[in-house]
Protein backbone atom coordinates (compact mmCIF):
# COMPACT_ATOMS: atom_id res chain seq x y z
CA UNK A 1 0.00 0.00 0.00
CA UNK A 2 1.52 3.32 -1.01
CA UNK A 3 1.81 6.20 1.39
CA UNK A 4 -1.01 8.30 -0.10
CA UNK A 5 -3.48 5.41 0.16
CA UNK A 6 -2.36 4.76 3.73
CA UNK A 7 -2.77 8.40 4.72
CA UNK A 8 -6.14 8.70 3.03
CA UNK A 9 -7.34 5.49 4.71
CA UNK A 10 -6.30 6.66 8.16
CA UNK A 11 -7.97 10.06 7.70
CA UNK A 12 -11.11 8.41 6.31
CA UNK A 13 -11.21 5.97 9.24
CA UNK A 14 -11.01 8.82 11.72
CA UNK A 15 -13.75 10.74 9.92
CA UNK A 16 -15.96 7.66 9.68
CA UNK A 17 -15.87 7.05 13.42
CA UNK A 18 -15.91 10.70 14.45
CA UNK A 19 -18.69 11.95 12.18
CA UNK A 20 -20.66 8.73 12.52
CA UNK A 21 -20.73 9.00 16.29
CA UNK A 22 -22.06 12.58 16.49
CA UNK A 23 -25.69 11.93 15.60
CA UNK A 24 -26.18 8.71 17.59
CA UNK A 25 -24.34 10.27 20.54
CA UNK A 26 -26.74 13.21 20.69
CA UNK A 27 -29.73 10.91 20.20
CA UNK A 28 -28.62 8.44 22.87
CA UNK A 29 -28.00 11.20 25.38
CA UNK A 30 -31.42 12.66 24.74
CA UNK A 31 -33.10 9.24 24.97
CA UNK A 32 -31.29 8.34 28.19
CA UNK A 33 -32.26 11.67 29.73
CA UNK A 34 -35.90 11.11 28.85
CA UNK A 35 -35.83 7.56 30.17
CA UNK A 36 -34.26 8.49 33.51
CA UNK A 37 -36.77 11.32 33.94
CA UNK A 38 -39.59 8.95 33.07
CA UNK A 39 -38.41 6.31 35.56
CA UNK A 40 -38.08 8.97 38.26
CA UNK A 41 -41.63 10.18 37.63
CA UNK A 42 -43.20 6.76 37.24
CA UNK A 43 -41.13 4.01 38.87
CA UNK A 44 -43.92 1.51 38.25
CA UNK A 45 -43.33 1.85 34.48
CA UNK A 46 -39.59 1.15 34.80
CA UNK A 47 -39.72 -2.15 32.92
CA UNK A 48 -41.56 -0.71 29.93
CA UNK A 49 -39.30 2.36 29.80
CA UNK A 50 -36.12 0.27 29.98
CA UNK A 51 -37.45 -2.11 27.31
CA UNK A 52 -38.23 0.76 24.96
CA UNK A 53 -34.82 2.25 25.71
CA UNK A 54 -33.12 -1.05 24.88
CA UNK A 55 -34.85 -1.23 21.50
CA UNK A 56 -34.13 2.39 20.62
CA UNK A 57 -30.50 2.14 21.76
CA UNK A 58 -29.95 -1.00 19.71
CA UNK A 59 -31.11 0.79 16.59
CA UNK A 60 -29.30 4.04 17.34
CA UNK A 61 -26.01 2.41 18.20
CA UNK A 62 -25.99 0.41 14.99
CA UNK A 63 -25.29 3.69 13.16
CA UNK A 64 -22.14 4.10 15.24
CA UNK A 65 -21.24 0.47 14.52
CA UNK A 66 -21.53 1.06 10.77
CA UNK A 67 -18.96 3.86 11.00
CA UNK A 68 -16.77 1.73 13.25
CA UNK A 69 -16.85 -1.20 10.86
CA UNK A 70 -15.99 1.01 7.87
CA UNK A 71 -13.07 2.47 9.82
CA UNK A 72 -11.79 -0.94 10.89
CA UNK A 73 -12.06 -2.30 7.37
CA UNK A 74 -10.08 0.66 6.07
CA UNK A 75 -7.41 0.07 8.70
CA UNK A 76 -7.13 -3.72 8.82
CA UNK A 77 -8.65 -5.11 5.63
CA UNK A 78 -8.26 -2.27 3.18
CA UNK A 79 -9.71 -3.19 -0.24
CA UNK A 80 -7.71 -0.40 -1.92
CA UNK A 81 -4.37 -1.75 -0.79
CA UNK A 82 -2.53 -2.79 -3.88
CA UNK B 1 -41.64 27.34 44.19
CA UNK B 2 -44.20 25.27 45.98
CA UNK B 3 -43.88 21.59 45.31
CA UNK B 4 -47.01 19.98 43.91
CA UNK B 5 -48.65 23.19 42.71
CA UNK B 6 -51.54 23.20 40.23
CA UNK B 7 -49.23 23.64 37.23
CA UNK B 8 -46.96 20.71 38.13
CA UNK B 9 -48.96 17.96 39.76
CA UNK B 10 -46.85 15.36 41.49
CA UNK B 11 -47.83 11.78 42.06
CA UNK B 12 -47.16 10.77 45.63
CA UNK B 13 -48.83 7.40 45.68
CA UNK B 14 -46.95 4.86 47.75
CA UNK B 15 -45.52 2.21 45.45
CA UNK B 16 -45.50 -1.30 46.74
CA UNK B 17 -42.47 -3.54 46.36
CA UNK B 18 -44.55 -5.90 44.24
CA UNK B 19 -45.31 -3.26 41.61
CA UNK B 20 -41.62 -2.34 41.29
CA UNK B 21 -40.61 -6.01 41.20
CA UNK B 22 -43.18 -6.76 38.48
CA UNK B 23 -41.82 -3.84 36.47
CA UNK B 24 -38.24 -5.13 36.75
CA UNK B 25 -39.36 -8.64 35.83
CA UNK B 26 -41.07 -7.23 32.74
CA UNK B 27 -37.72 -5.91 31.53
CA UNK B 28 -36.01 -9.25 32.23
CA UNK B 29 -38.75 -11.09 30.33
CA UNK B 30 -38.40 -8.72 27.38
CA UNK B 31 -34.64 -9.40 27.32
CA UNK B 32 -35.24 -13.16 27.38
CA UNK B 33 -37.76 -12.94 24.55
CA UNK B 34 -35.38 -10.84 22.43
CA UNK B 35 -32.46 -13.25 23.05
CA UNK B 36 -34.62 -16.24 22.21
CA UNK B 37 -35.83 -14.63 18.99
CA UNK B 38 -32.26 -13.69 18.06
CA UNK B 39 -31.04 -17.26 18.67
CA UNK B 40 -33.84 -18.63 16.49
CA UNK B 41 -33.14 -16.12 13.70
CA UNK B 42 -29.37 -16.86 13.87
CA UNK B 43 -29.86 -20.62 13.73
CA UNK B 44 -32.34 -20.27 10.88
CA UNK B 45 -29.94 -18.01 8.95
CA UNK B 46 -26.99 -20.33 9.61
CA UNK B 47 -28.97 -23.35 8.42
CA UNK B 48 -30.08 -21.55 5.26
CA UNK B 49 -26.56 -20.34 4.48
CA UNK B 50 -25.16 -23.84 5.12
CA UNK B 51 -27.57 -25.21 2.52
CA UNK B 52 -27.05 -22.51 -0.11
CA UNK B 53 -23.50 -21.16 0.46
CA UNK B 54 -21.53 -23.80 2.32
CA UNK B 55 -19.92 -24.44 5.67
CA UNK B 56 -17.50 -21.47 5.81
CA UNK B 57 -20.22 -18.89 5.18
CA UNK B 58 -22.51 -20.59 7.67
CA UNK B 59 -19.78 -20.63 10.33
CA UNK B 60 -19.03 -16.94 9.74
CA UNK B 61 -22.72 -16.10 10.03
CA UNK B 62 -23.01 -18.11 13.23
CA UNK B 63 -19.98 -16.43 14.81
CA UNK B 64 -21.38 -13.05 13.80
CA UNK B 65 -24.73 -14.01 15.33
CA UNK B 66 -23.07 -15.06 18.59
CA UNK B 67 -21.24 -11.71 18.63
CA UNK B 68 -24.56 -9.93 18.08
CA UNK B 69 -26.07 -11.81 21.01
CA UNK B 70 -23.13 -10.86 23.22
CA UNK B 71 -23.44 -7.23 22.11
CA UNK B 72 -27.15 -7.22 22.88
CA UNK B 73 -26.54 -8.78 26.30
CA UNK B 74 -23.93 -6.16 27.19
CA UNK B 75 -26.22 -3.37 25.93
CA UNK B 76 -29.11 -4.69 28.00
CA UNK B 77 -26.87 -4.86 31.06
CA UNK B 78 -25.71 -1.27 30.50
CA UNK B 79 -29.30 -0.08 30.18
CA UNK B 80 -30.27 -2.07 33.27
CA UNK B 81 -27.64 -0.18 35.27
CA UNK B 82 -28.77 3.22 33.95
CA UNK B 83 -30.08 5.39 36.76
CA UNK B 84 -29.12 2.87 39.45
CA UNK B 85 -25.33 2.76 39.57
CA UNK B 86 -24.38 4.93 36.58
CA UNK B 87 -25.72 8.11 35.02
CA UNK B 88 -24.83 7.20 31.44
CA UNK B 89 -25.05 4.11 29.29
CA UNK B 90 -21.73 2.28 29.05
CA UNK B 91 -19.81 1.76 25.84
CA UNK B 92 -18.34 -1.65 26.70
CA UNK B 93 -20.62 -3.34 24.17
CA UNK B 94 -18.88 -1.55 21.29
CA UNK B 95 -15.81 -3.71 21.87
CA UNK B 96 -17.72 -6.70 20.43
CA UNK B 97 -17.95 -5.50 16.78
CA UNK B 98 -14.33 -4.29 17.01
CA UNK B 99 -13.16 -7.75 18.09
CA UNK B 100 -15.35 -9.36 15.42
CA UNK B 101 -13.87 -7.26 12.60
CA UNK B 102 -10.35 -7.86 13.91
CA UNK B 103 -10.97 -11.61 14.10
CA UNK B 104 -12.41 -11.66 10.58
CA UNK B 105 -9.46 -9.70 9.20
CA UNK B 106 -6.91 -11.98 10.89
CA UNK B 107 -8.53 -15.40 10.45
CA UNK B 108 -8.77 -16.66 6.86
CA UNK B 109 -11.46 -19.18 7.85
CA UNK B 110 -13.99 -16.38 8.40
CA UNK B 111 -15.66 -14.22 5.76
CA UNK B 112 -16.39 -10.55 6.32
CA UNK B 113 -19.87 -10.03 4.91
CA UNK B 114 -21.52 -13.13 6.44
CA UNK B 115 -19.99 -12.29 9.80
CA UNK B 116 -21.29 -8.71 9.72
CA UNK B 117 -24.66 -9.90 8.46
CA UNK B 118 -24.79 -12.38 11.34
CA UNK B 119 -23.87 -9.64 13.79
CA UNK B 120 -26.74 -7.48 12.52
CA UNK B 121 -29.26 -10.32 12.81
CA UNK B 122 -30.32 -8.92 16.19
CA UNK B 123 -32.13 -6.13 14.37
CA UNK B 124 -34.71 -8.33 12.59
CA UNK B 125 -35.32 -10.10 15.88
CA UNK B 126 -35.96 -6.75 17.60
CA UNK B 127 -38.40 -5.81 14.85
CA UNK B 128 -40.14 -9.21 15.11
CA UNK B 129 -40.33 -8.85 18.88
CA UNK B 130 -41.77 -5.32 18.69
CA UNK B 131 -44.28 -6.48 16.06
CA UNK B 132 -45.39 -9.38 18.27
CA UNK B 133 -45.75 -7.11 21.31
CA UNK B 134 -47.82 -4.56 19.41
CA UNK B 135 -49.98 -7.33 17.94
CA UNK B 136 -50.71 -8.85 21.37
CA UNK B 137 -51.56 -5.40 22.72
CA UNK B 138 -54.04 -4.83 19.88
CA UNK B 139 -55.62 -8.25 20.49
CA UNK B 140 -55.91 -7.68 24.25
CA UNK B 141 -57.60 -4.30 23.66
PDB file of C-alpha atoms in Angstrom, chain B residues 29-126:
ATOM      1  CA  UNK B  29     -38.749 -11.094  30.328  1.00  0.00           C
ATOM      2  CA  UNK B  30     -38.396  -8.723  27.376  1.00  0.00           C
ATOM      3  CA  UNK B  31     -34.644  -9.404  27.315  1.00  0.00           C
ATOM      4  CA  UNK B  32     -35.238 -13.156  27.377  1.00  0.00           C
ATOM      5  CA  UNK B  33     -37.757 -12.938  24.545  1.00  0.00           C
ATOM      6  CA  UNK B  34     -35.379 -10.843  22.430  1.00  0.00           C
ATOM      7  CA  UNK B  35     -32.465 -13.251  23.050  1.00  0.00           C
ATOM      8  CA  UNK B  36     -34.617 -16.238  22.210  1.00  0.00           C
ATOM      9  CA  UNK B  37     -35.832 -14.630  18.992  1.00  0.00           C
ATOM     10  CA  UNK B  38     -32.256 -13.693  18.064  1.00  0.00           C
ATOM     11  CA  UNK B  39     -31.041 -17.257  18.672  1.00  0.00           C
ATOM     12  CA  UNK B  40     -33.839 -18.632  16.494  1.00  0.00           C
ATOM     13  CA  UNK B  41     -33.139 -16.123  13.699  1.00  0.00           C
ATOM     14  CA  UNK B  42     -29.374 -16.858  13.872  1.00  0.00           C
ATOM     15  CA  UNK B  43     -29.856 -20.622  13.730  1.00  0.00           C
ATOM     16  CA  UNK B  44     -32.340 -20.265  10.876  1.00  0.00           C
ATOM     17  CA  UNK B  45     -29.943 -18.008   8.951  1.00  0.00           C
ATOM     18  CA  UNK B  46     -26.995 -20.328   9.611  1.00  0.00           C
ATOM     19  CA  UNK B  47     -28.973 -23.354   8.417  1.00  0.00           C
ATOM     20  CA  UNK B  48     -30.082 -21.545   5.260  1.00  0.00           C
ATOM     21  CA  UNK B  49     -26.558 -20.342   4.483  1.00  0.00           C
ATOM     22  CA  UNK B  50     -25.165 -23.840   5.123  1.00  0.00           C
ATOM     23  CA  UNK B  51     -27.574 -25.211   2.517  1.00  0.00           C
ATOM     24  CA  UNK B  52     -27.051 -22.507  -0.115  1.00  0.00           C
ATOM     25  CA  UNK B  53     -23.503 -21.164   0.455  1.00  0.00           C
ATOM     26  CA  UNK B  54     -21.527 -23.797   2.320  1.00  0.00           C
ATOM     27  CA  UNK B  55     -19.918 -24.444   5.675  1.00  0.00           C
ATOM     28  CA  UNK B  56     -17.501 -21.467   5.813  1.00  0.00           C
ATOM     29  CA  UNK B  57     -20.220 -18.892   5.180  1.00  0.00           C
ATOM     30  CA  UNK B  58     -22.511 -20.590   7.667  1.00  0.00           C
ATOM     31  CA  UNK B  59     -19.778 -20.632  10.329  1.00  0.00           C
ATOM     32  CA  UNK B  60     -19.026 -16.941   9.745  1.00  0.00           C
ATOM     33  CA  UNK B  61     -22.720 -16.103  10.026  1.00  0.00           C
ATOM     34  CA  UNK B  62     -23.010 -18.106  13.232  1.00  0.00           C
ATOM     35  CA  UNK B  63     -19.984 -16.435  14.810  1.00  0.00           C
ATOM     36  CA  UNK B  64     -21.384 -13.050  13.804  1.00  0.00           C
ATOM     37  CA  UNK B  65     -24.729 -14.013  15.332  1.00  0.00           C
ATOM     38  CA  UNK B  66     -23.073 -15.059  18.593  1.00  0.00           C
ATOM     39  CA  UNK B  67     -21.241 -11.712  18.633  1.00  0.00           C
ATOM     40  CA  UNK B  68     -24.564  -9.931  18.083  1.00  0.00           C
ATOM     41  CA  UNK B  69     -26.069 -11.813  21.011  1.00  0.00           C
ATOM     42  CA  UNK B  70     -23.126 -10.857  23.223  1.00  0.00           C
ATOM     43  CA  UNK B  71     -23.437  -7.231  22.106  1.00  0.00           C
ATOM     44  CA  UNK B  72     -27.150  -7.215  22.878  1.00  0.00           C
ATOM     45  CA  UNK B  73     -26.538  -8.782  26.304  1.00  0.00           C
ATOM     46  CA  UNK B  74     -23.934  -6.159  27.191  1.00  0.00           C
ATOM     47  CA  UNK B  75     -26.216  -3.371  25.927  1.00  0.00           C
ATOM     48  CA  UNK B  76     -29.108  -4.694  28.000  1.00  0.00           C
ATOM     49  CA  UNK B  77     -26.872  -4.858  31.063  1.00  0.00           C
ATOM     50  CA  UNK B  78     -25.709  -1.267  30.504  1.00  0.00           C
ATOM     51  CA  UNK B  79     -29.301  -0.078  30.183  1.00  0.00           C
ATOM     52  CA  UNK B  80     -30.266  -2.069  33.265  1.00  0.00           C
ATOM     53  CA  UNK B  81     -27.641  -0.184  35.267  1.00  0.00           C
ATOM     54  CA  UNK B  82     -28.766   3.224  33.945  1.00  0.00           C
ATOM     55  CA  UNK B  83     -30.082   5.394  36.761  1.00  0.00           C
ATOM     56  CA  UNK B  84     -29.122   2.871  39.455  1.00  0.00           C
ATOM     57  CA  UNK B  85     -25.326   2.759  39.568  1.00  0.00           C
ATOM     58  CA  UNK B  86     -24.382   4.929  36.576  1.00  0.00           C
ATOM     59  CA  UNK B  87     -25.718   8.114  35.016  1.00  0.00           C
ATOM     60  CA  UNK B  88     -24.827   7.197  31.442  1.00  0.00           C
ATOM     61  CA  UNK B  89     -25.048   4.112  29.286  1.00  0.00           C
ATOM     62  CA  UNK B  90     -21.726   2.275  29.054  1.00  0.00           C
ATOM     63  CA  UNK B  91     -19.812   1.764  25.841  1.00  0.00           C
ATOM     64  CA  UNK B  92     -18.345  -1.649  26.704  1.00  0.00           C
ATOM     65  CA  UNK B  93     -20.620  -3.338  24.169  1.00  0.00           C
ATOM     66  CA  UNK B  94     -18.883  -1.546  21.287  1.00  0.00           C
ATOM     67  CA  UNK B  95     -15.805  -3.711  21.870  1.00  0.00           C
ATOM     68  CA  UNK B  96     -17.724  -6.698  20.428  1.00  0.00           C
ATOM     69  CA  UNK B  97     -17.945  -5.505  16.775  1.00  0.00           C
ATOM     70  CA  UNK B  98     -14.332  -4.292  17.010  1.00  0.00           C
ATOM     71  CA  UNK B  99     -13.163  -7.754  18.086  1.00  0.00           C
ATOM     72  CA  UNK B 100     -15.345  -9.364  15.420  1.00  0.00           C
ATOM     73  CA  UNK B 101     -13.871  -7.264  12.600  1.00  0.00           C
ATOM     74  CA  UNK B 102     -10.348  -7.860  13.910  1.00  0.00           C
ATOM     75  CA  UNK B 103     -10.972 -11.607  14.096  1.00  0.00           C
ATOM     76  CA  UNK B 104     -12.412 -11.665  10.585  1.00  0.00           C
ATOM     77  CA  UNK B 105      -9.462  -9.705   9.203  1.00  0.00           C
ATOM     78  CA  UNK B 106      -6.905 -11.983  10.887  1.00  0.00           C
ATOM     79  CA  UNK B 107      -8.529 -15.404  10.447  1.00  0.00           C
ATOM     80  CA  UNK B 108      -8.771 -16.662   6.862  1.00  0.00           C
ATOM     81  CA  UNK B 109     -11.461 -19.183   7.848  1.00  0.00           C
ATOM     82  CA  UNK B 110     -13.986 -16.377   8.404  1.00  0.00           C
ATOM     83  CA  UNK B 111     -15.658 -14.224   5.764  1.00  0.00           C
ATOM     84  CA  UNK B 112     -16.387 -10.554   6.320  1.00  0.00           C
ATOM     85  CA  UNK B 113     -19.874 -10.032   4.908  1.00  0.00           C
ATOM     86  CA  UNK B 114     -21.522 -13.134   6.437  1.00  0.00           C
ATOM     87  CA  UNK B 115     -19.990 -12.285   9.802  1.00  0.00           C
ATOM     88  CA  UNK B 116     -21.292  -8.707   9.724  1.00  0.00           C
ATOM     89  CA  UNK B 117     -24.663  -9.899   8.460  1.00  0.00           C
ATOM     90  CA  UNK B 118     -24.789 -12.376  11.337  1.00  0.00           C
ATOM     91  CA  UNK B 119     -23.874  -9.642  13.786  1.00  0.00           C
ATOM     92  CA  UNK B 120     -26.740  -7.478  12.523  1.00  0.00           C
ATOM     93  CA  UNK B 121     -29.262 -10.320  12.815  1.00  0.00           C
ATOM     94  CA  UNK B 122     -30.321  -8.919  16.185  1.00  0.00           C
ATOM     95  CA  UNK B 123     -32.133  -6.131  14.366  1.00  0.00           C
ATOM     96  CA  UNK B 124     -34.709  -8.326  12.590  1.00  0.00           C
ATOM     97  CA  UNK B 125     -35.322 -10.100  15.877  1.00  0.00           C
ATOM     98  CA  UNK B 126     -35.961  -6.746  17.595  1.00  0.00           C
TER      99      UNK B 126
END
